[in-house]
Amino acid sequence: MAERWTAAQVNSLAPDAPSQKAGAKLGIPGPWSGTGYQHSGRLLWGDCKGSGSKPYQVTVSVADSDTAYQCTCPSRKFPCKHALGLLLLWSAGTVAETETLPDRVEAWSADRRDRAEKSAARSAAKAEKVAADPEGAAKRAAQRAERIGNGLADLDRWLTDQIAAGISDSATLSYSAVDPVAKRLVDAQAPGVANRVRALTAARSSSRDRWPDAVLAEFARLHLLCQAWSRLTDLPPAMQDTVRRRVGISVDTDAVRRDGERVSDRWHVLGTRDRAADKLTERRVWLRGAESGRIAMLLAFGAMQQAPALALPVGAVYRAEMAFHSEALPLRAQMESSEIDLDRDIAAPGGGTLHTAADEFAAALAVDPWQEGWPVVIAGAVPDRRGELADAEGGRVPLICEETALWRLLAVSGGHPVTVFGDYTDAGFEPLTVWSEDTVVAL
């Protein structure tokens, strides 16, 4: 059926290779009972036989841009192997349709609706509070701006002191030296800068022989951010929004929906990445418009060790309208009124060369100097065992990935050119997705 995902799209949701392999073993009818699929609610459920006396109860929402999972197994991976197995069973067309929901599925769906309604009500109440007392809201914003300014002034003095004293001493950027500075910034309500300061320790330890360049470059970006905040009112409106986001001021999503630039297109899901971020799991999903050529980055958060609700299968295409955030480099967006298009075969997106990727990243940095990388598609790319990526025009960059991802990339390539999507940075290329013939693999 047209609305069913393909096996490749299901596998792209796996949190890692072992989960994908384990899910494939459960993607057959044998271990399953009580399965069903409600088309109107895009709900999928079933009981999977496990090692215990009771089967694991699995429920999945496959609604467009609102994928969610629940399983009674103790796994901390999302989706777990049971959810992946059920999705594969459904994608193969072996789960019967019904409009009658089991009580547990109805309760889960109702609970999700209730939480969504409460979240919307809280947002509306917050907006009403601001509208009812604009002077109070302005006063609170001014007080926070002052605290941020004081915190960044302290940070700029600390950076100056580090440069004056020299950074050759390994204790200079140790956790015990950096963490108090970051905590001061948290107290000043500048969490975005605090996270960048904490990352200085990793920059020193992970950059090997080039650590002085990496640390000094980050010092320069932090100094530039401090200076930008002190001259915020002199900057263009879009750059002001960029600086606020980099500092850590949250974005009003309702304002984005109301005022953000709208782009309607058929959006190809290029890749996704999860990272731990300040006791949360941060998920980034990148899409590219077929007509506009625009790159959109969706951002979602979940509690630590739990997957965010946003889960778009890599390789899928959505007919959707994107509302872009106001920034100097408009990349982050919110997906509105989406509908998945699965009538198409999975095909590799068009890509460029490593030289064009470098030019695009340089252009992005010229607009937003705090941009850490730039999403690009590289066509005709060949990875090698040394951990480098080459293209037909002689371009070559180091690959930034774990050994498991490198071997998966090598296995899909087999020494032949493939299409790769990832993040191009000044340290190299981080591959996230690879296409070969009719296969798409999330790394």
Short mmCIF file of N, CA, C and O in Angstrom, two decimals, residues 1-130:
data_model
loop_
_atom_site.label_atom_id
_atom_site.label_comp_id
_atom_site.label_asym_id
_atom_site.label_seq_id
_atom_site.Cartn_x
_atom_site.Cartn_y
_atom_site.Cartn_z
N MET A 1 0.84 -1.19 0.00
CA MET A 1 0.00 0.00 0.00
C MET A 1 0.88 1.24 0.00
O MET A 1 1.97 1.26 0.55
N ALA A 2 0.40 2.31 -0.61
CA ALA A 2 1.22 3.50 -0.84
C ALA A 2 1.70 4.14 0.44
O ALA A 2 2.77 4.71 0.49
N GLU A 3 0.87 4.05 1.54
CA GLU A 3 1.26 4.78 2.74
C GLU A 3 2.26 4.00 3.59
O GLU A 3 2.76 4.49 4.58
N ARG A 4 2.54 2.75 3.22
CA ARG A 4 3.48 1.96 4.00
C ARG A 4 4.92 2.35 3.67
O ARG A 4 5.25 2.61 2.52
N TRP A 5 5.76 2.38 4.70
CA TRP A 5 7.16 2.69 4.48
C TRP A 5 7.86 1.50 3.83
O TRP A 5 7.41 0.36 3.92
N THR A 6 8.99 1.77 3.22
CA THR A 6 9.81 0.69 2.68
C THR A 6 10.72 0.15 3.78
O THR A 6 10.93 0.81 4.82
N ALA A 7 11.28 -1.03 3.56
CA ALA A 7 12.19 -1.62 4.55
C ALA A 7 13.41 -0.72 4.77
O ALA A 7 13.89 -0.58 5.90
N ALA A 8 13.89 -0.09 3.70
CA ALA A 8 15.06 0.79 3.83
C ALA A 8 14.74 1.99 4.72
O ALA A 8 15.57 2.43 5.52
N GLN A 9 13.53 2.51 4.59
CA GLN A 9 13.15 3.66 5.42
C GLN A 9 12.99 3.25 6.88
O GLN A 9 13.32 4.02 7.78
N VAL A 10 12.48 2.06 7.12
CA VAL A 10 12.38 1.57 8.50
C VAL A 10 13.78 1.39 9.08
O VAL A 10 14.06 1.83 10.21
N ASN A 11 14.67 0.76 8.33
CA ASN A 11 16.02 0.52 8.83
C ASN A 11 16.77 1.81 9.12
O ASN A 11 17.64 1.85 9.98
N SER A 12 16.40 2.87 8.40
CA SER A 12 17.09 4.15 8.63
C SER A 12 16.77 4.74 9.99
O SER A 12 17.49 5.62 10.47
N LEU A 13 15.71 4.25 10.65
CA LEU A 13 15.35 4.74 11.99
C LEU A 13 16.11 4.03 13.10
O LEU A 13 16.07 4.46 14.24
N ALA A 14 16.81 2.94 12.77
CA ALA A 14 17.51 2.16 13.79
C ALA A 14 18.58 3.02 14.47
O ALA A 14 19.33 3.72 13.79
N PRO A 15 18.68 2.97 15.80
CA PRO A 15 19.68 3.79 16.50
C PRO A 15 21.11 3.34 16.26
O PRO A 15 22.04 4.13 16.43
N ASP A 16 21.31 2.07 15.85
CA ASP A 16 22.65 1.58 15.57
C ASP A 16 22.53 0.29 14.75
O ASP A 16 21.44 -0.25 14.54
N ALA A 17 23.68 -0.20 14.27
CA ALA A 17 23.70 -1.40 13.42
C ALA A 17 23.18 -2.65 14.14
O ALA A 17 22.43 -3.43 13.55
N PRO A 18 23.57 -2.91 15.42
CA PRO A 18 23.03 -4.09 16.10
C PRO A 18 21.50 -4.06 16.22
O PRO A 18 20.85 -5.09 16.07
N SER A 19 20.94 -2.87 16.48
CA SER A 19 19.48 -2.76 16.56
C SER A 19 18.84 -3.07 15.21
O SER A 19 17.79 -3.73 15.14
N GLN A 20 19.46 -2.59 14.15
CA GLN A 20 18.92 -2.85 12.81
C GLN A 20 18.93 -4.35 12.51
O GLN A 20 17.97 -4.90 11.99
N LYS A 21 20.03 -5.01 12.87
CA LYS A 21 20.14 -6.46 12.63
C LYS A 21 19.13 -7.24 13.47
O LYS A 21 18.47 -8.16 12.98
N ALA A 22 18.99 -6.84 14.75
CA ALA A 22 18.04 -7.52 15.63
C ALA A 22 16.61 -7.28 15.17
O ALA A 22 15.76 -8.17 15.22
N GLY A 23 16.32 -6.05 14.69
CA GLY A 23 14.98 -5.76 14.19
C GLY A 23 14.64 -6.59 12.97
O GLY A 23 13.49 -7.03 12.80
N ALA A 24 15.63 -6.82 12.09
CA ALA A 24 15.39 -7.61 10.88
C ALA A 24 15.00 -9.04 11.23
O ALA A 24 14.16 -9.66 10.55
N LYS A 25 15.57 -9.57 12.32
CA LYS A 25 15.23 -10.93 12.73
C LYS A 25 13.79 -11.03 13.23
O LYS A 25 13.18 -12.11 13.18
N LEU A 26 13.26 -9.89 13.71
CA LEU A 26 11.88 -9.89 14.22
C LEU A 26 10.88 -9.41 13.18
O LEU A 26 9.69 -9.32 13.48
N GLY A 27 11.35 -9.10 11.98
CA GLY A 27 10.46 -8.62 10.94
C GLY A 27 9.77 -9.71 10.16
O GLY A 27 9.53 -9.57 8.94
N ILE A 28 9.44 -10.82 10.83
CA ILE A 28 8.74 -11.95 10.23
C ILE A 28 7.54 -12.29 11.11
O ILE A 28 7.53 -11.97 12.31
N PRO A 29 6.50 -12.94 10.56
CA PRO A 29 5.28 -13.18 11.35
C PRO A 29 5.46 -14.07 12.57
O PRO A 29 4.70 -13.96 13.54
N GLY A 30 6.46 -14.97 12.57
CA GLY A 30 6.61 -15.98 13.61
C GLY A 30 6.44 -15.50 15.04
O GLY A 30 5.60 -16.04 15.79
N PRO A 31 7.20 -14.50 15.48
CA PRO A 31 7.12 -14.11 16.90
C PRO A 31 5.95 -13.21 17.26
O PRO A 31 5.78 -12.85 18.42
N TRP A 32 5.10 -12.86 16.28
CA TRP A 32 4.08 -11.84 16.50
C TRP A 32 2.67 -12.41 16.64
O TRP A 32 2.33 -13.40 16.02
N SER A 33 1.89 -11.72 17.44
CA SER A 33 0.47 -12.03 17.58
C SER A 33 -0.27 -10.73 17.87
O SER A 33 0.33 -9.74 18.32
N GLY A 34 -1.56 -10.71 17.62
CA GLY A 34 -2.39 -9.56 17.93
C GLY A 34 -1.97 -8.29 17.20
O GLY A 34 -2.14 -7.19 17.74
N THR A 35 -1.45 -8.42 16.00
CA THR A 35 -1.02 -7.23 15.26
C THR A 35 -2.19 -6.55 14.59
O THR A 35 -3.23 -7.16 14.29
N GLY A 36 -2.04 -5.26 14.32
CA GLY A 36 -3.08 -4.51 13.63
C GLY A 36 -2.57 -3.15 13.21
O GLY A 36 -1.56 -2.65 13.73
N TYR A 37 -3.28 -2.53 12.26
CA TYR A 37 -2.90 -1.21 11.77
C TYR A 37 -4.17 -0.41 11.51
O TYR A 37 -5.06 -0.86 10.77
N GLN A 38 -4.26 0.76 12.13
CA GLN A 38 -5.40 1.66 11.90
C GLN A 38 -4.94 2.76 10.95
O GLN A 38 -4.11 3.60 11.30
N HIS A 39 -5.50 2.75 9.75
CA HIS A 39 -5.08 3.71 8.72
C HIS A 39 -5.44 5.14 9.10
O HIS A 39 -4.64 6.07 8.92
N SER A 40 -6.63 5.36 9.65
CA SER A 40 -7.08 6.72 9.95
C SER A 40 -6.20 7.39 11.00
O SER A 40 -5.93 8.58 10.92
N GLY A 41 -5.75 6.63 11.99
CA GLY A 41 -4.91 7.20 13.05
C GLY A 41 -3.43 6.95 12.84
O GLY A 41 -2.62 7.42 13.64
N ARG A 42 -3.10 6.20 11.78
CA ARG A 42 -1.71 5.81 11.50
C ARG A 42 -1.07 5.19 12.74
O ARG A 42 0.01 5.56 13.18
N LEU A 43 -1.79 4.21 13.33
CA LEU A 43 -1.32 3.51 14.52
C LEU A 43 -1.06 2.05 14.20
O LEU A 43 -1.85 1.41 13.48
N LEU A 44 -0.01 1.51 14.76
CA LEU A 44 0.43 0.15 14.50
C LEU A 44 0.72 -0.52 15.84
O LEU A 44 1.30 0.10 16.73
N TRP A 45 0.31 -1.78 15.99
CA TRP A 45 0.53 -2.44 17.28
C TRP A 45 0.69 -3.94 17.08
O TRP A 45 0.38 -4.50 16.02
N GLY A 46 1.21 -4.59 18.14
CA GLY A 46 1.38 -6.04 18.11
C GLY A 46 2.07 -6.52 19.37
O GLY A 46 2.65 -5.73 20.13
N ASP A 47 1.99 -7.83 19.62
CA ASP A 47 2.64 -8.48 20.76
C ASP A 47 3.76 -9.37 20.23
O ASP A 47 3.53 -10.21 19.35
N CYS A 48 4.97 -9.17 20.76
CA CYS A 48 6.13 -9.93 20.29
C CYS A 48 6.61 -10.89 21.37
O CYS A 48 6.86 -10.49 22.51
N LYS A 49 6.73 -12.15 21.01
CA LYS A 49 7.18 -13.17 21.95
C LYS A 49 8.64 -12.94 22.31
O LYS A 49 9.49 -12.76 21.45
N GLY A 50 8.93 -12.91 23.62
CA GLY A 50 10.29 -12.72 24.09
C GLY A 50 10.74 -13.89 24.94
O GLY A 50 10.18 -14.98 24.88
N SER A 51 11.75 -13.65 25.77
CA SER A 51 12.28 -14.72 26.61
C SER A 51 11.42 -14.97 27.84
O SER A 51 11.52 -16.03 28.46
N GLY A 52 10.57 -14.00 28.20
CA GLY A 52 9.73 -14.16 29.38
C GLY A 52 8.40 -14.83 29.06
O GLY A 52 8.11 -15.21 27.93
N SER A 53 7.57 -14.96 30.10
CA SER A 53 6.27 -15.62 29.92
C SER A 53 5.27 -14.72 29.20
O SER A 53 4.35 -15.20 28.55
N LYS A 54 5.44 -13.41 29.33
CA LYS A 54 4.53 -12.48 28.69
C LYS A 54 5.18 -11.84 27.47
O LYS A 54 6.35 -11.47 27.52
N PRO A 55 4.44 -11.69 26.39
CA PRO A 55 5.00 -11.03 25.20
C PRO A 55 5.18 -9.54 25.44
O PRO A 55 4.52 -8.94 26.29
N TYR A 56 6.08 -8.95 24.68
CA TYR A 56 6.27 -7.51 24.74
C TYR A 56 5.18 -6.82 23.91
O TYR A 56 4.92 -7.22 22.78
N GLN A 57 4.56 -5.82 24.51
CA GLN A 57 3.50 -5.08 23.82
C GLN A 57 4.12 -3.86 23.15
O GLN A 57 4.74 -3.02 23.80
N VAL A 58 3.94 -3.78 21.83
CA VAL A 58 4.58 -2.73 21.03
C VAL A 58 3.51 -1.88 20.37
O VAL A 58 2.53 -2.40 19.83
N THR A 59 3.68 -0.57 20.42
CA THR A 59 2.77 0.37 19.76
C THR A 59 3.60 1.42 19.05
O THR A 59 4.58 1.92 19.61
N VAL A 60 3.21 1.75 17.82
CA VAL A 60 3.96 2.73 17.04
C VAL A 60 2.98 3.67 16.35
O VAL A 60 1.96 3.23 15.80
N SER A 61 3.28 4.96 16.40
CA SER A 61 2.56 5.94 15.60
C SER A 61 3.40 6.23 14.37
O SER A 61 4.57 6.60 14.48
N VAL A 62 2.82 6.05 13.19
CA VAL A 62 3.54 6.33 11.94
C VAL A 62 2.92 7.53 11.24
O VAL A 62 3.02 7.68 10.03
N ALA A 63 2.29 8.41 12.04
CA ALA A 63 1.73 9.64 11.48
C ALA A 63 2.85 10.51 10.94
O ALA A 63 3.97 10.52 11.48
N ASP A 64 2.57 11.25 9.87
CA ASP A 64 3.58 12.09 9.24
C ASP A 64 4.18 13.05 10.26
O ASP A 64 3.47 13.76 10.95
N SER A 65 5.51 13.07 10.33
CA SER A 65 6.30 13.94 11.21
C SER A 65 5.93 13.80 12.68
O SER A 65 6.22 14.67 13.48
N ASP A 66 5.29 12.68 13.05
CA ASP A 66 4.92 12.47 14.45
C ASP A 66 5.11 11.00 14.81
O ASP A 66 4.27 10.38 15.43
N THR A 67 6.23 10.43 14.40
CA THR A 67 6.53 9.04 14.71
C THR A 67 6.84 8.91 16.20
O THR A 67 7.57 9.73 16.76
N ALA A 68 6.28 7.88 16.83
CA ALA A 68 6.53 7.65 18.25
C ALA A 68 6.42 6.15 18.52
O ALA A 68 5.76 5.42 17.78
N TYR A 69 7.08 5.71 19.58
CA TYR A 69 7.13 4.28 19.89
C TYR A 69 6.86 4.05 21.37
O TYR A 69 7.19 4.87 22.22
N GLN A 70 6.27 2.88 21.65
CA GLN A 70 6.16 2.42 23.03
C GLN A 70 6.32 0.91 23.03
O GLN A 70 5.74 0.21 22.17
N CYS A 71 7.13 0.41 23.95
CA CYS A 71 7.33 -1.04 24.06
C CYS A 71 7.54 -1.37 25.54
O CYS A 71 8.16 -0.59 26.28
N THR A 72 7.05 -2.51 25.96
CA THR A 72 7.18 -2.90 27.36
C THR A 72 8.51 -3.59 27.65
O THR A 72 8.74 -4.03 28.77
N CYS A 73 9.39 -3.66 26.66
CA CYS A 73 10.70 -4.27 26.88
C CYS A 73 11.57 -3.28 27.67
O CYS A 73 11.30 -2.08 27.70
N PRO A 74 12.66 -3.75 28.30
CA PRO A 74 13.49 -2.85 29.12
C PRO A 74 14.55 -2.09 28.33
O PRO A 74 15.35 -1.37 28.92
N SER A 75 14.57 -2.23 27.02
CA SER A 75 15.61 -1.58 26.22
C SER A 75 15.56 -0.06 26.36
O SER A 75 14.48 0.53 26.44
N ARG A 76 16.74 0.56 26.37
CA ARG A 76 16.83 2.02 26.41
C ARG A 76 17.08 2.61 25.03
O ARG A 76 17.34 3.80 24.90
N LYS A 77 17.03 1.77 24.01
CA LYS A 77 17.21 2.26 22.65
C LYS A 77 15.84 2.55 22.03
O LYS A 77 14.89 1.81 22.23
N PHE A 78 15.76 3.64 21.29
CA PHE A 78 14.51 4.05 20.67
C PHE A 78 14.76 4.36 19.19
O PHE A 78 15.59 5.23 18.90
N PRO A 79 14.05 3.68 18.29
CA PRO A 79 13.15 2.57 18.56
C PRO A 79 13.92 1.31 18.92
O PRO A 79 15.04 1.11 18.46
N CYS A 80 13.30 0.47 19.74
CA CYS A 80 13.92 -0.80 20.11
C CYS A 80 13.77 -1.80 18.97
O CYS A 80 13.10 -1.54 17.97
N LYS A 81 14.37 -2.98 19.12
CA LYS A 81 14.33 -3.97 18.06
C LYS A 81 12.91 -4.47 17.80
O LYS A 81 12.57 -4.83 16.66
N HIS A 82 12.06 -4.47 18.84
CA HIS A 82 10.68 -4.93 18.66
C HIS A 82 9.88 -3.94 17.81
O HIS A 82 9.12 -4.34 16.93
N ALA A 83 10.08 -2.64 18.04
CA ALA A 83 9.40 -1.63 17.23
C ALA A 83 9.88 -1.70 15.78
O ALA A 83 9.08 -1.59 14.84
N LEU A 84 11.18 -1.89 15.59
CA LEU A 84 11.72 -2.03 14.24
C LEU A 84 11.15 -3.27 13.55
O LEU A 84 10.79 -3.23 12.37
N GLY A 85 11.08 -4.38 14.29
CA GLY A 85 10.52 -5.60 13.71
C GLY A 85 9.08 -5.43 13.30
O GLY A 85 8.66 -5.89 12.22
N LEU A 86 8.28 -4.76 14.15
CA LEU A 86 6.87 -4.53 13.81
C LEU A 86 6.75 -3.63 12.58
O LEU A 86 5.90 -3.85 11.71
N LEU A 87 7.58 -2.59 12.51
CA LEU A 87 7.56 -1.70 11.35
C LEU A 87 7.93 -2.44 10.07
O LEU A 87 7.35 -2.22 9.00
N LEU A 88 8.90 -3.35 10.16
CA LEU A 88 9.29 -4.14 8.98
C LEU A 88 8.16 -5.09 8.57
O LEU A 88 7.91 -5.29 7.37
N LEU A 89 7.49 -5.65 9.57
CA LEU A 89 6.34 -6.52 9.27
C LEU A 89 5.26 -5.74 8.56
O LEU A 89 4.66 -6.20 7.58
N TRP A 90 5.01 -4.52 9.04
CA TRP A 90 4.00 -3.65 8.42
C TRP A 90 4.42 -3.23 7.02
O TRP A 90 3.61 -3.21 6.09
N SER A 91 5.70 -2.91 6.84
CA SER A 91 6.17 -2.46 5.52
C SER A 91 6.03 -3.56 4.48
O SER A 91 5.87 -3.29 3.28
N ALA A 92 6.10 -4.82 4.94
CA ALA A 92 5.97 -5.95 4.02
C ALA A 92 4.51 -6.25 3.67
O ALA A 92 4.23 -7.12 2.84
N GLY A 93 3.57 -5.52 4.30
CA GLY A 93 2.16 -5.70 3.99
C GLY A 93 1.51 -6.88 4.68
O GLY A 93 0.44 -7.33 4.27
N THR A 94 2.12 -7.38 5.76
CA THR A 94 1.58 -8.57 6.44
C THR A 94 0.85 -8.24 7.74
O THR A 94 0.58 -9.13 8.54
N VAL A 95 0.56 -6.94 7.97
CA VAL A 95 -0.24 -6.54 9.13
C VAL A 95 -1.61 -6.10 8.63
O VAL A 95 -1.72 -5.20 7.80
N ALA A 96 -2.64 -6.73 9.15
CA ALA A 96 -4.00 -6.45 8.68
C ALA A 96 -4.49 -5.10 9.17
O ALA A 96 -4.15 -4.66 10.27
N GLU A 97 -5.30 -4.45 8.34
CA GLU A 97 -5.90 -3.16 8.70
C GLU A 97 -7.17 -3.38 9.50
O GLU A 97 -7.94 -4.30 9.24
N THR A 98 -7.40 -2.50 10.48
CA THR A 98 -8.63 -2.51 11.25
C THR A 98 -8.81 -1.12 11.86
O THR A 98 -7.83 -0.42 12.11
N GLU A 99 -10.05 -0.73 12.06
CA GLU A 99 -10.32 0.56 12.69
C GLU A 99 -10.57 0.40 14.19
O GLU A 99 -10.75 1.38 14.90
N THR A 100 -10.60 -0.85 14.67
CA THR A 100 -10.84 -1.10 16.09
C THR A 100 -9.51 -1.17 16.83
O THR A 100 -8.66 -2.00 16.52
N LEU A 101 -9.34 -0.30 17.80
CA LEU A 101 -8.09 -0.25 18.56
C LEU A 101 -8.19 -1.06 19.84
O LEU A 101 -9.21 -1.01 20.53
N PRO A 102 -7.14 -1.81 20.20
CA PRO A 102 -7.10 -2.43 21.53
C PRO A 102 -7.11 -1.34 22.60
O PRO A 102 -6.69 -0.19 22.35
N ASP A 103 -7.58 -1.67 23.78
CA ASP A 103 -7.70 -0.68 24.85
C ASP A 103 -6.36 -0.01 25.15
O ASP A 103 -6.29 1.21 25.37
N ARG A 104 -5.28 -0.79 25.18
CA ARG A 104 -3.98 -0.21 25.52
C ARG A 104 -3.51 0.78 24.47
O ARG A 104 -2.89 1.80 24.79
N VAL A 105 -3.81 0.51 23.21
CA VAL A 105 -3.42 1.41 22.13
C VAL A 105 -4.26 2.69 22.19
O VAL A 105 -3.75 3.80 22.00
N GLU A 106 -5.53 2.53 22.45
CA GLU A 106 -6.42 3.69 22.58
C GLU A 106 -5.96 4.57 23.73
O GLU A 106 -5.93 5.80 23.63
N ALA A 107 -5.57 3.95 24.87
CA ALA A 107 -5.12 4.72 26.04
C ALA A 107 -3.82 5.45 25.72
O ALA A 107 -3.64 6.62 26.12
N TRP A 108 -2.90 4.78 25.03
CA TRP A 108 -1.62 5.41 24.67
C TRP A 108 -1.84 6.59 23.73
O TRP A 108 -1.26 7.66 23.92
N SER A 109 -2.70 6.40 22.75
CA SER A 109 -2.98 7.46 21.79
C SER A 109 -3.66 8.65 22.48
O SER A 109 -3.32 9.81 22.22
N ALA A 110 -4.61 8.35 23.38
CA ALA A 110 -5.31 9.41 24.09
C ALA A 110 -4.35 10.19 25.00
O ALA A 110 -4.43 11.41 25.12
N ASP A 111 -3.41 9.48 25.63
CA ASP A 111 -2.44 10.13 26.51
C ASP A 111 -1.53 11.06 25.69
O ASP A 111 -1.21 12.17 26.14
N ARG A 112 -1.13 10.64 24.49
CA ARG A 112 -0.29 11.49 23.65
C ARG A 112 -1.06 12.75 23.21
O ARG A 112 -0.51 13.85 23.18
N ARG A 113 -2.34 12.56 22.87
CA ARG A 113 -3.15 13.72 22.49
C ARG A 113 -3.30 14.68 23.67
O ARG A 113 -3.22 15.91 23.50
N ASP A 114 -3.51 14.11 24.86
CA ASP A 114 -3.69 14.94 26.05
C ASP A 114 -2.42 15.75 26.33
O ASP A 114 -2.50 16.94 26.63
N ARG A 115 -1.26 15.10 26.22
CA ARG A 115 0.00 15.81 26.48
C ARG A 115 0.23 16.90 25.43
O ARG A 115 0.74 17.98 25.75
N ALA A 116 -0.13 16.62 24.18
CA ALA A 116 0.03 17.62 23.12
C ALA A 116 -0.89 18.82 23.36
O ALA A 116 -0.49 19.98 23.18
N GLU A 117 -2.12 18.54 23.81
CA GLU A 117 -3.06 19.62 24.10
C GLU A 117 -2.58 20.46 25.28
O GLU A 117 -2.70 21.70 25.27
N LYS A 118 -2.05 19.82 26.32
CA LYS A 118 -1.55 20.55 27.48
C LYS A 118 -0.35 21.42 27.10
O LYS A 118 -0.22 22.55 27.58
N SER A 119 0.52 20.88 26.24
CA SER A 119 1.67 21.65 25.79
C SER A 119 1.22 22.89 25.01
O SER A 119 1.75 23.99 25.20
N ALA A 120 0.23 22.68 24.13
CA ALA A 120 -0.30 23.81 23.36
C ALA A 120 -0.95 24.83 24.29
O ALA A 120 -0.83 26.05 24.08
N ALA A 121 -1.65 24.34 25.32
CA ALA A 121 -2.31 25.25 26.27
C ALA A 121 -1.28 26.06 27.05
O ALA A 121 -1.47 27.26 27.31
N ARG A 122 -0.17 25.42 27.44
CA ARG A 122 0.88 26.15 28.16
C ARG A 122 1.48 27.24 27.28
O ARG A 122 1.75 28.35 27.74
N SER A 123 1.71 26.91 26.01
CA SER A 123 2.26 27.90 25.08
C SER A 123 1.29 29.07 24.91
O SER A 123 1.71 30.24 24.89
N ALA A 124 -0.01 28.74 24.79
CA ALA A 124 -1.01 29.80 24.63
C ALA A 124 -1.08 30.67 25.88
O ALA A 124 -1.19 31.90 25.80
N ALA A 125 -1.01 30.03 27.06
CA ALA A 125 -1.07 30.79 28.32
C ALA A 125 0.14 31.71 28.45
O ALA A 125 0.02 32.86 28.91
N LYS A 126 1.30 31.22 28.03
CA LYS A 126 2.50 32.05 28.08
C LYS A 126 2.37 33.26 27.15
O LYS A 126 2.73 34.38 27.52
N ALA A 127 1.83 33.00 25.95
CA ALA A 127 1.64 34.10 24.99
C ALA A 127 0.64 35.12 25.54
O ALA A 127 0.82 36.33 25.38
N GLU A 128 -0.43 34.63 26.17
CA GLU A 128 -1.42 35.54 26.75
C GLU A 128 -0.82 36.37 27.88
O GLU A 128 -1.13 37.56 28.03
N LYS A 129 0.06 35.74 28.67
CA LYS A 129 0.70 36.46 29.78
C LYS A 129 1.56 37.60 29.26
O LYS A 129 1.53 38.71 29.80
N VAL A 130 2.30 37.32 28.19
CA VAL A 130 3.15 38.36 27.60
C VAL A 130 2.28 39.47 27.01
O VAL A 130 2.56 40.66 27.17
#
